[in-house]
PDB file of C-alpha atoms in Angstrom:
ATOM      1  CA  MET A   1      -0.415  -0.450  -0.419  1.00 43.00           C
ATOM      2  CA  ASN A   2       2.303   3.495  -1.180  1.00 55.00           C
ATOM      3  CA  GLU A   3      -0.919   5.730  -0.717  1.00 85.00           C
ATOM      4  CA  LEU A   4      -1.014   8.436   2.840  1.00 93.00           C
ATOM      5  CA  VAL A   5      -3.859   7.512   3.746  1.00 94.00           C
ATOM      6  CA  TYR A   6      -6.544   4.828   3.476  1.00 92.00           C
ATOM      7  CA  LEU A   7      -9.917   3.490   4.038  1.00 90.00           C
ATOM      8  CA  LYS A   8     -10.368   0.857   6.580  1.00 89.00           C
ATOM      9  CA  ASN A   9     -13.495   0.040   8.232  1.00 87.00           C
ATOM     10  CA  GLU A  10     -15.251   3.311   7.191  1.00 88.00           C
ATOM     11  CA  GLN A  11     -12.116   5.134   8.708  1.00 92.00           C
ATOM     12  CA  ALA A  12     -10.184   7.769   7.178  1.00 94.00           C
ATOM     13  CA  LEU A  13      -6.202   5.754   8.398  1.00 96.00           C
ATOM     14  CA  THR A  14      -2.300   6.139   8.039  1.00 96.00           C
ATOM     15  CA  ASP A  15       0.305   3.839  10.237  1.00 96.00           C
ATOM     16  CA  SER A  16       4.106   4.113  11.960  1.00 96.00           C
ATOM     17  CA  LEU A  17       5.806   2.369   8.956  1.00 96.00           C
ATOM     18  CA  MET A  18       3.658   5.121   6.540  1.00 95.00           C
ATOM     19  CA  VAL A  19       4.802   8.073   8.486  1.00 96.00           C
ATOM     20  CA  ALA A  20       7.854   6.692   9.453  1.00 96.00           C
ATOM     21  CA  GLU A  21       9.465   6.377   6.069  1.00 95.00           C
ATOM     22  CA  MET A  22       7.538   9.862   4.486  1.00 95.00           C
ATOM     23  CA  PHE A  23       8.952  11.282   8.184  1.00 95.00           C
ATOM     24  CA  LYS A  24      12.326   9.774   6.906  1.00 94.00           C
ATOM     25  CA  LYS A  25      12.470   8.433  10.661  1.00 95.00           C
ATOM     26  CA  ARG A  26      13.013   4.877  12.183  1.00 95.00           C
ATOM     27  CA  HIS A  27      10.064   3.414  13.142  1.00 96.00           C
ATOM     28  CA  ASP A  28      11.055   2.242  15.953  1.00 96.00           C
ATOM     29  CA  ILE A  29      11.569   6.007  17.149  1.00 94.00           C
ATOM     30  CA  VAL A  30       8.135   6.585  15.687  1.00 95.00           C
ATOM     31  CA  LEU A  31       7.034   3.476  17.250  1.00 96.00           C
ATOM     32  CA  ARG A  32       7.868   4.310  20.838  1.00 94.00           C
ATOM     33  CA  ALA A  33       6.889   7.881  20.402  1.00 92.00           C
ATOM     34  CA  ILE A  34       3.948   7.059  19.842  1.00 94.00           C
ATOM     35  CA  GLU A  35       3.498   4.624  23.768  1.00 93.00           C
ATOM     36  CA  ASN A  36       4.874   7.503  25.275  1.00 90.00           C
ATOM     37  CA  LYS A  37       2.178   9.675  24.669  1.00 88.00           C
ATOM     38  CA  ILE A  38      -0.582   6.209  25.100  1.00 90.00           C
ATOM     39  CA  VAL A  39       1.500   5.559  28.556  1.00 88.00           C
ATOM     40  CA  ASN A  40       0.878   9.152  29.810  1.00 86.00           C
ATOM     41  CA  ASP A  41      -2.619  10.090  28.328  1.00 78.00           C
ATOM     42  CA  SER A  42      -4.802  10.773  31.164  1.00 75.00           C
ATOM     43  CA  THR A  43      -7.268  11.236  29.336  1.00 75.00           C
ATOM     44  CA  GLN A  44      -7.292   8.355  27.467  1.00 76.00           C
ATOM     45  CA  ASN A  45      -7.520  10.137  24.600  1.00 81.00           C
ATOM     46  CA  CYS A  46      -5.760   7.813  22.666  1.00 84.00           C
ATOM     47  CA  GLY A  47      -7.169   5.008  22.892  1.00 83.00           C
ATOM     48  CA  ARG A  48      -9.711   6.493  19.932  1.00 88.00           C
ATOM     49  CA  CYS A  49      -6.814   7.295  17.637  1.00 93.00           C
ATOM     50  CA  PHE A  50      -4.076   4.665  17.843  1.00 95.00           C
ATOM     51  CA  PHE A  51      -4.702   1.438  17.303  1.00 94.00           C
ATOM     52  CA  LYS A  52      -1.768  -1.107  17.173  1.00 95.00           C
ATOM     53  CA  THR A  53      -1.596  -3.978  14.417  1.00 96.00           C
ATOM     54  CA  LYS A  54       0.405  -5.668  13.350  1.00 95.00           C
ATOM     55  CA  TYR A  55       2.843  -6.183   9.451  1.00 94.00           C
ATOM     56  CA  LYS A  56       5.042  -8.684   8.204  1.00 93.00           C
ATOM     57  CA  ASP A  57       8.354  -7.463   7.186  1.00 91.00           C
ATOM     58  CA  ALA A  58      11.135  -8.325   4.211  1.00 90.00           C
ATOM     59  CA  LYS A  59      12.410 -11.319   5.906  1.00 92.00           C
ATOM     60  CA  GLY A  60       8.041 -12.922   6.926  1.00 93.00           C
ATOM     61  CA  GLU A  61       8.170 -11.648  10.637  1.00 94.00           C
ATOM     62  CA  TRP A  62       4.796 -10.261  12.548  1.00 96.00           C
ATOM     63  CA  ARG A  63       6.488  -7.309  13.052  1.00 95.00           C
ATOM     64  CA  LYS A  64       4.189  -4.147  15.118  1.00 96.00           C
ATOM     65  CA  LYS A  65       2.936  -1.356  14.188  1.00 97.00           C
ATOM     66  CA  TYR A  66       0.337   1.454  15.089  1.00 97.00           C
ATOM     67  CA  LEU A  67      -3.312   2.780  12.244  1.00 97.00           C
ATOM     68  CA  MET A  68      -3.603   6.213  13.369  1.00 96.00           C
ATOM     69  CA  ASN A  69      -6.272   8.033  12.104  1.00 96.00           C
ATOM     70  CA  ARG A  70      -6.249  11.911  11.474  1.00 95.00           C
ATOM     71  CA  ASP A  71      -5.936  13.655  14.961  1.00 94.00           C
ATOM     72  CA  GLY A  72      -3.262  10.779  16.898  1.00 95.00           C
ATOM     73  CA  PHE A  73      -1.379  11.933  13.653  1.00 96.00           C
ATOM     74  CA  THR A  74      -1.406  15.247  14.156  1.00 94.00           C
ATOM     75  CA  PHE A  75      -0.303  13.641  18.111  1.00 91.00           C
ATOM     76  CA  ILE A  76       2.538  12.578  16.134  1.00 92.00           C
ATOM     77  CA  ALA A  77       3.298  15.011  13.898  1.00 93.00           C
ATOM     78  CA  MET A  78       3.982  17.964  15.884  1.00 90.00           C
ATOM     79  CA  GLY A  79       7.313  16.331  17.234  1.00 89.00           C
ATOM     80  CA  PHE A  80       8.104  17.045  13.155  1.00 92.00           C
ATOM     81  CA  THR A  81      10.142  19.481  12.807  1.00 91.00           C
ATOM     82  CA  GLY A  82      11.898  21.317   9.844  1.00 93.00           C
ATOM     83  CA  LYS A  83      11.199  22.878   6.725  1.00 94.00           C
ATOM     84  CA  GLU A  84      10.531  19.092   4.590  1.00 94.00           C
ATOM     85  CA  ALA A  85       8.183  17.818   7.789  1.00 94.00           C
ATOM     86  CA  ASP A  86       5.791  20.537   7.322  1.00 95.00           C
ATOM     87  CA  THR A  87       5.696  19.193   3.455  1.00 95.00           C
ATOM     88  CA  TRP A  88       4.966  16.292   5.295  1.00 95.00           C
ATOM     89  CA  LYS A  89       2.227  17.417   7.269  1.00 95.00           C
ATOM     90  CA  TRP A  90       0.210  19.910   4.615  1.00 96.00           C
ATOM     91  CA  LYS A  91       0.607  16.341   2.319  1.00 95.00           C
ATOM     92  CA  TYR A  92      -1.582  14.385   5.472  1.00 96.00           C
ATOM     93  CA  ILE A  93      -4.001  17.638   5.844  1.00 95.00           C
ATOM     94  CA  ASP A  94      -4.190  17.052   2.028  1.00 95.00           C
ATOM     95  CA  ALA A  95      -4.855  13.148   2.573  1.00 94.00           C
ATOM     96  CA  PHE A  96      -6.589  13.545   5.459  1.00 95.00           C
ATOM     97  CA  ASN A  97      -9.240  15.739   4.160  1.00 94.00           C
ATOM     98  CA  LYS A  98     -10.376  14.063   0.622  1.00 90.00           C
ATOM     99  CA  MET A  99     -10.603  10.676   1.765  1.00 92.00           C
ATOM    100  CA  GLU A 100     -13.036  11.779   4.529  1.00 93.00           C
ATOM    101  CA  LYS A 101     -15.144  13.312   1.674  1.00 90.00           C
ATOM    102  CA  VAL A 102     -14.383  10.366   0.281  1.00 90.00           C
ATOM    103  CA  VAL A 103     -16.564   8.846   4.045  1.00 91.00           C
ATOM    104  CA  MET A 104     -18.805  10.942   3.641  1.00 93.00           C
ATOM    105  CA  GLU A 105     -19.882  10.356  -0.288  1.00 93.00           C
ATOM    106  CA  LYS A 106     -20.597   7.242   1.127  1.00 92.00           C
ATOM    107  CA  GLN A 107     -23.220   7.583   2.539  1.00 91.00           C
ATOM    108  CA  THR A 108     -25.458   9.785   0.415  1.00 95.00           C
ATOM    109  CA  ALA A 109     -27.862   7.909  -1.808  1.00 95.00           C
ATOM    110  CA  VAL A 110     -26.267   9.283  -5.169  1.00 95.00           C
ATOM    111  CA  TRP A 111     -23.060   7.532  -4.214  1.00 94.00           C
ATOM    112  CA  LEU A 112     -25.372   4.094  -3.050  1.00 93.00           C
ATOM    113  CA  GLU A 113     -26.406   4.299  -5.965  1.00 95.00           C
ATOM    114  CA  THR A 114     -23.655   5.268  -8.373  1.00 95.00           C
ATOM    115  CA  ARG A 115     -22.114   2.191  -6.621  1.00 93.00           C
ATOM    116  CA  GLN A 116     -25.227   0.299  -7.371  1.00 95.00           C
ATOM    117  CA  GLN A 117     -24.362   0.437 -11.412  1.00 95.00           C
ATOM    118  CA  GLY A 118     -20.664   0.706 -11.405  1.00 95.00           C
ATOM    119  CA  LYS A 119     -21.324  -3.241 -10.388  1.00 95.00           C
ATOM    120  CA  LEU A 120     -23.321  -3.569 -13.642  1.00 96.00           C
ATOM    121  CA  ILE A 121     -20.577  -2.240 -15.987  1.00 97.00           C
ATOM    122  CA  ARG A 122     -17.737  -3.968 -14.370  1.00 96.00           C
ATOM    123  CA  LYS A 123     -19.965  -7.347 -14.904  1.00 96.00           C
ATOM    124  CA  GLY A 124     -19.593  -6.809 -18.025  1.00 96.00           C
ATOM    125  CA  GLU A 125     -16.224  -5.127 -18.460  1.00 96.00           C
ATOM    126  CA  THR A 126     -15.820  -9.217 -17.198  1.00 96.00           C
ATOM    127  CA  ASP A 127     -17.357 -11.155 -18.951  1.00 97.00           C
ATOM    128  CA  VAL A 128     -15.713  -9.799 -22.011  1.00 97.00           C
ATOM    129  CA  ILE A 129     -11.994 -10.130 -20.498  1.00 97.00           C
ATOM    130  CA  GLN A 130     -12.677 -13.844 -19.683  1.00 97.00           C
ATOM    131  CA  LYS A 131     -13.459 -13.738 -23.560  1.00 98.00           C
ATOM    132  CA  LEU A 132      -9.990 -12.521 -24.068  1.00 98.00           C
ATOM    133  CA  VAL A 133      -9.292 -14.841 -21.864  1.00 98.00           C
ATOM    134  CA  GLU A 134     -10.102 -17.503 -23.719  1.00 97.00           C
ATOM    135  CA  TYR A 135      -8.274 -15.567 -27.183  1.00 98.00           C
ATOM    136  CA  ALA A 136      -5.600 -14.877 -25.432  1.00 98.00           C
ATOM    137  CA  ARG A 137      -3.979 -18.128 -23.599  1.00 97.00           C
ATOM    138  CA  GLU A 138      -5.530 -19.679 -28.201  1.00 97.00           C
ATOM    139  CA  GLN A 139      -2.607 -17.459 -29.651  1.00 97.00           C
ATOM    140  CA  GLY A 140      -0.760 -18.289 -27.765  1.00 96.00           C
ATOM    141  CA  SER A 141      -0.697 -16.794 -23.704  1.00 96.00           C
ATOM    142  CA  GLY A 142       0.955 -19.136 -21.556  1.00 94.00           C
ATOM    143  CA  HIS A 143      -0.545 -16.304 -18.317  1.00 95.00           C
ATOM    144  CA  ALA A 144      -3.421 -15.601 -19.866  1.00 96.00           C
ATOM    145  CA  ASP A 145      -5.635 -15.094 -16.576  1.00 96.00           C
ATOM    146  CA  MET A 146      -3.482 -12.037 -15.245  1.00 97.00           C
ATOM    147  CA  LEU A 147      -5.861  -9.811 -18.061  1.00 97.00           C
ATOM    148  CA  TYR A 148      -8.463 -10.443 -15.154  1.00 96.00           C
ATOM    149  CA  MET A 149      -5.479  -8.683 -13.719  1.00 96.00           C
ATOM    150  CA  THR A 150      -4.370  -6.177 -15.791  1.00 97.00           C
ATOM    151  CA  TYR A 151      -7.480  -4.680 -16.943  1.00 97.00           C
ATOM    152  CA  THR A 152      -8.924  -4.040 -13.358  1.00 96.00           C
ATOM    153  CA  LYS A 153      -5.032  -2.104 -12.950  1.00 95.00           C
ATOM    154  CA  LEU A 154      -5.530  -0.334 -16.088  1.00 96.00           C
ATOM    155  CA  ALA A 155      -9.425   1.292 -15.698  1.00 96.00           C
ATOM    156  CA  ASN A 156      -8.511   1.560 -11.670  1.00 95.00           C
ATOM    157  CA  LYS A 157      -5.068   4.217 -12.692  1.00 94.00           C
ATOM    158  CA  MET A 158      -7.475   5.921 -15.552  1.00 94.00           C
ATOM    159  CA  ALA A 159      -9.437   6.801 -13.358  1.00 93.00           C
ATOM    160  CA  GLY A 160      -7.299   8.198 -10.261  1.00 90.00           C
ATOM    161  CA  ILE A 161      -8.127   5.082  -7.877  1.00 90.00           C
ATOM    162  CA  THR A 162      -6.691   2.198  -6.034  1.00 87.00           C
ATOM    163  CA  THR A 163      -9.845   0.743  -4.746  1.00 86.00           C
ATOM    164  CA  ARG A 164     -14.362   1.055  -5.411  1.00 88.00           C
ATOM    165  CA  ASP A 165     -14.384   1.216  -1.812  1.00 86.00           C
ATOM    166  CA  SER A 166     -12.126   4.763  -1.903  1.00 86.00           C
ATOM    167  CA  ALA A 167     -13.365   6.521  -4.228  1.00 91.00           C
ATOM    168  CA  THR A 168     -15.157   9.233  -5.028  1.00 91.00           C
ATOM    169  CA  ASN A 169     -18.954   9.371  -6.565  1.00 93.00           C
ATOM    170  CA  SER A 170     -16.455  10.780  -9.743  1.00 92.00           C
ATOM    171  CA  GLN A 171     -13.767   8.783  -9.762  1.00 93.00           C
ATOM    172  CA  LEU A 172     -16.728   6.248  -9.489  1.00 95.00           C
ATOM    173  CA  ASN A 173     -17.628   7.738 -12.834  1.00 95.00           C
ATOM    174  CA  GLU A 174     -14.968   7.768 -14.505  1.00 95.00           C
ATOM    175  CA  LEU A 175     -13.697   4.285 -14.200  1.00 96.00           C
ATOM    176  CA  SER A 176     -17.617   2.812 -14.846  1.00 96.00           C
ATOM    177  CA  THR A 177     -16.487   5.356 -18.553  1.00 95.00           C
ATOM    178  CA  MET A 178     -12.813   3.665 -18.145  1.00 96.00           C
ATOM    179  CA  GLU A 179     -15.173   0.560 -18.457  1.00 97.00           C
ATOM    180  CA  ARG A 180     -17.406   0.143 -21.126  1.00 97.00           C
ATOM    181  CA  ILE A 181     -14.783   1.375 -23.604  1.00 97.00           C
ATOM    182  CA  ILE A 182     -12.004  -1.254 -21.741  1.00 97.00           C
ATOM    183  CA  ALA A 183     -15.544  -3.593 -22.981  1.00 97.00           C
ATOM    184  CA  LYS A 184     -15.810  -1.455 -26.170  1.00 97.00           C
ATOM    185  CA  VAL A 185     -11.869  -1.755 -27.823  1.00 98.00           C
ATOM    186  CA  VAL A 186     -11.544  -5.956 -26.716  1.00 98.00           C
ATOM    187  CA  ILE A 187     -14.847  -6.854 -28.513  1.00 98.00           C
ATOM    188  CA  ASP A 188     -14.792  -4.496 -31.728  1.00 98.00           C
ATOM    189  CA  GLU A 189     -11.087  -5.511 -31.902  1.00 98.00           C
ATOM    190  CA  MET A 190     -10.812  -9.797 -31.188  1.00 98.00           C
ATOM    191  CA  ALA A 191     -13.725 -10.078 -33.321  1.00 98.00           C
ATOM    192  CA  GLN A 192     -11.238  -8.237 -36.324  1.00 98.00           C
ATOM    193  CA  GLY A 193      -8.752 -11.326 -35.155  1.00 97.00           C
ATOM    194  CA  ILE A 194      -6.100  -8.558 -33.595  1.00 97.00           C
ATOM    195  CA  HIS A 195      -3.546 -10.090 -31.066  1.00 98.00           C
ATOM    196  CA  TYR A 196      -4.367  -9.837 -27.243  1.00 97.00           C
ATOM    197  CA  LYS A 197      -1.693  -8.036 -26.596  1.00 97.00           C
ATOM    198  CA  GLN A 198      -2.177  -4.436 -29.458  1.00 98.00           C
ATOM    199  CA  ILE A 199      -6.173  -4.543 -27.478  1.00 98.00           C
ATOM    200  CA  TYR A 200      -3.991  -4.193 -24.300  1.00 98.00           C
ATOM    201  CA  LYS A 201      -2.400  -1.423 -25.901  1.00 97.00           C
ATOM    202  CA  ASP A 202      -5.777   0.540 -28.494  1.00 98.00           C
ATOM    203  CA  CYS A 203      -7.149  -0.071 -25.460  1.00 97.00           C
ATOM    204  CA  LYS A 204      -4.828   2.470 -23.182  1.00 97.00           C
ATOM    205  CA  GLU A 205      -4.583   4.207 -26.234  1.00 97.00           C
ATOM    206  CA  ARG A 206      -7.998   4.927 -25.935  1.00 96.00           C
ATOM    207  CA  MET A 207      -7.903   5.503 -22.156  1.00 95.00           C
ATOM    208  CA  GLU A 208      -5.877   8.009 -21.958  1.00 95.00           C
ATOM    209  CA  THR A 209      -7.614  10.225 -25.345  1.00 95.00           C
ATOM    210  CA  VAL A 210     -10.539   9.704 -23.848  1.00 92.00           C
ATOM    211  CA  LYS A 211      -9.500  11.217 -20.475  1.00 88.00           C
ATOM    212  CA  ALA A 212      -7.255  14.139 -22.257  1.00 88.00           C
ATOM    213  CA  TRP A 213     -10.916  15.022 -24.154  1.00 87.00           C
ATOM    214  CA  THR A 214     -12.263  15.627 -20.733  1.00 79.00           C
ATOM    215  CA  ALA A 215      -9.081  16.972 -19.625  1.00 74.00           C
ATOM    216  CA  MET A 216     -10.267  19.681 -22.039  1.00 73.00           C
ATOM    217  CA  GLU A 217     -14.305  20.231 -21.669  1.00 69.00           C
ATOM    218  CA  GLY A 218     -13.701  20.676 -18.530  1.00 62.00           C
ATOM    219  CA  ILE A 219     -10.925  23.222 -18.584  1.00 56.00           C
ATOM    220  CA  GLY A 220     -13.380  25.140 -21.403  1.00 52.00           C
ATOM    221  CA  ALA A 221     -16.600  25.222 -19.496  1.00 49.00           C
TER     222      ALA A 221
END
């Protein structure tokens, strides 16, 4: 996970490992700072800000880390000083603002309706990709099953998201547009006998063109 702030259990969170990396601190120092706050907090407010969990390190061993919400991050980041630290603080503030906007949007009827419509469009795209998998196998692909993930990553990247559940309403709409493009290009070009690798390139080019048009329309609006 490479997002500064992400969605977990409908909360905007970051974690001690990410904070340590971004602020160029040793993780054990950040852990110590968090645990000192928890131990010395007579109000017990820190219990609502930090959540102990674990992760696997590069050696495959389990290590401790803490999840933290905006208040927890603010509490810890106050101790980080310097120009570069201030730059990262603003980046985190912006990331929390955006993710908290998603949390609020997800509670609206508009978001839920868009999400439901998106599921139907995604189902149609998946059905098309299933046909592409068989098509690619016939053309000699030894990893055709990877096409599901390949096209999912492409659509998500073009829509500017990592997952649907952390997307805004406008991003969900853009994702649906990208998935429609994929389905149409794949169906049209399989009918023409175009190689499956070229189909991917053509999908990407079509999506980039549509994004450019949309951006130009936004500027002119």
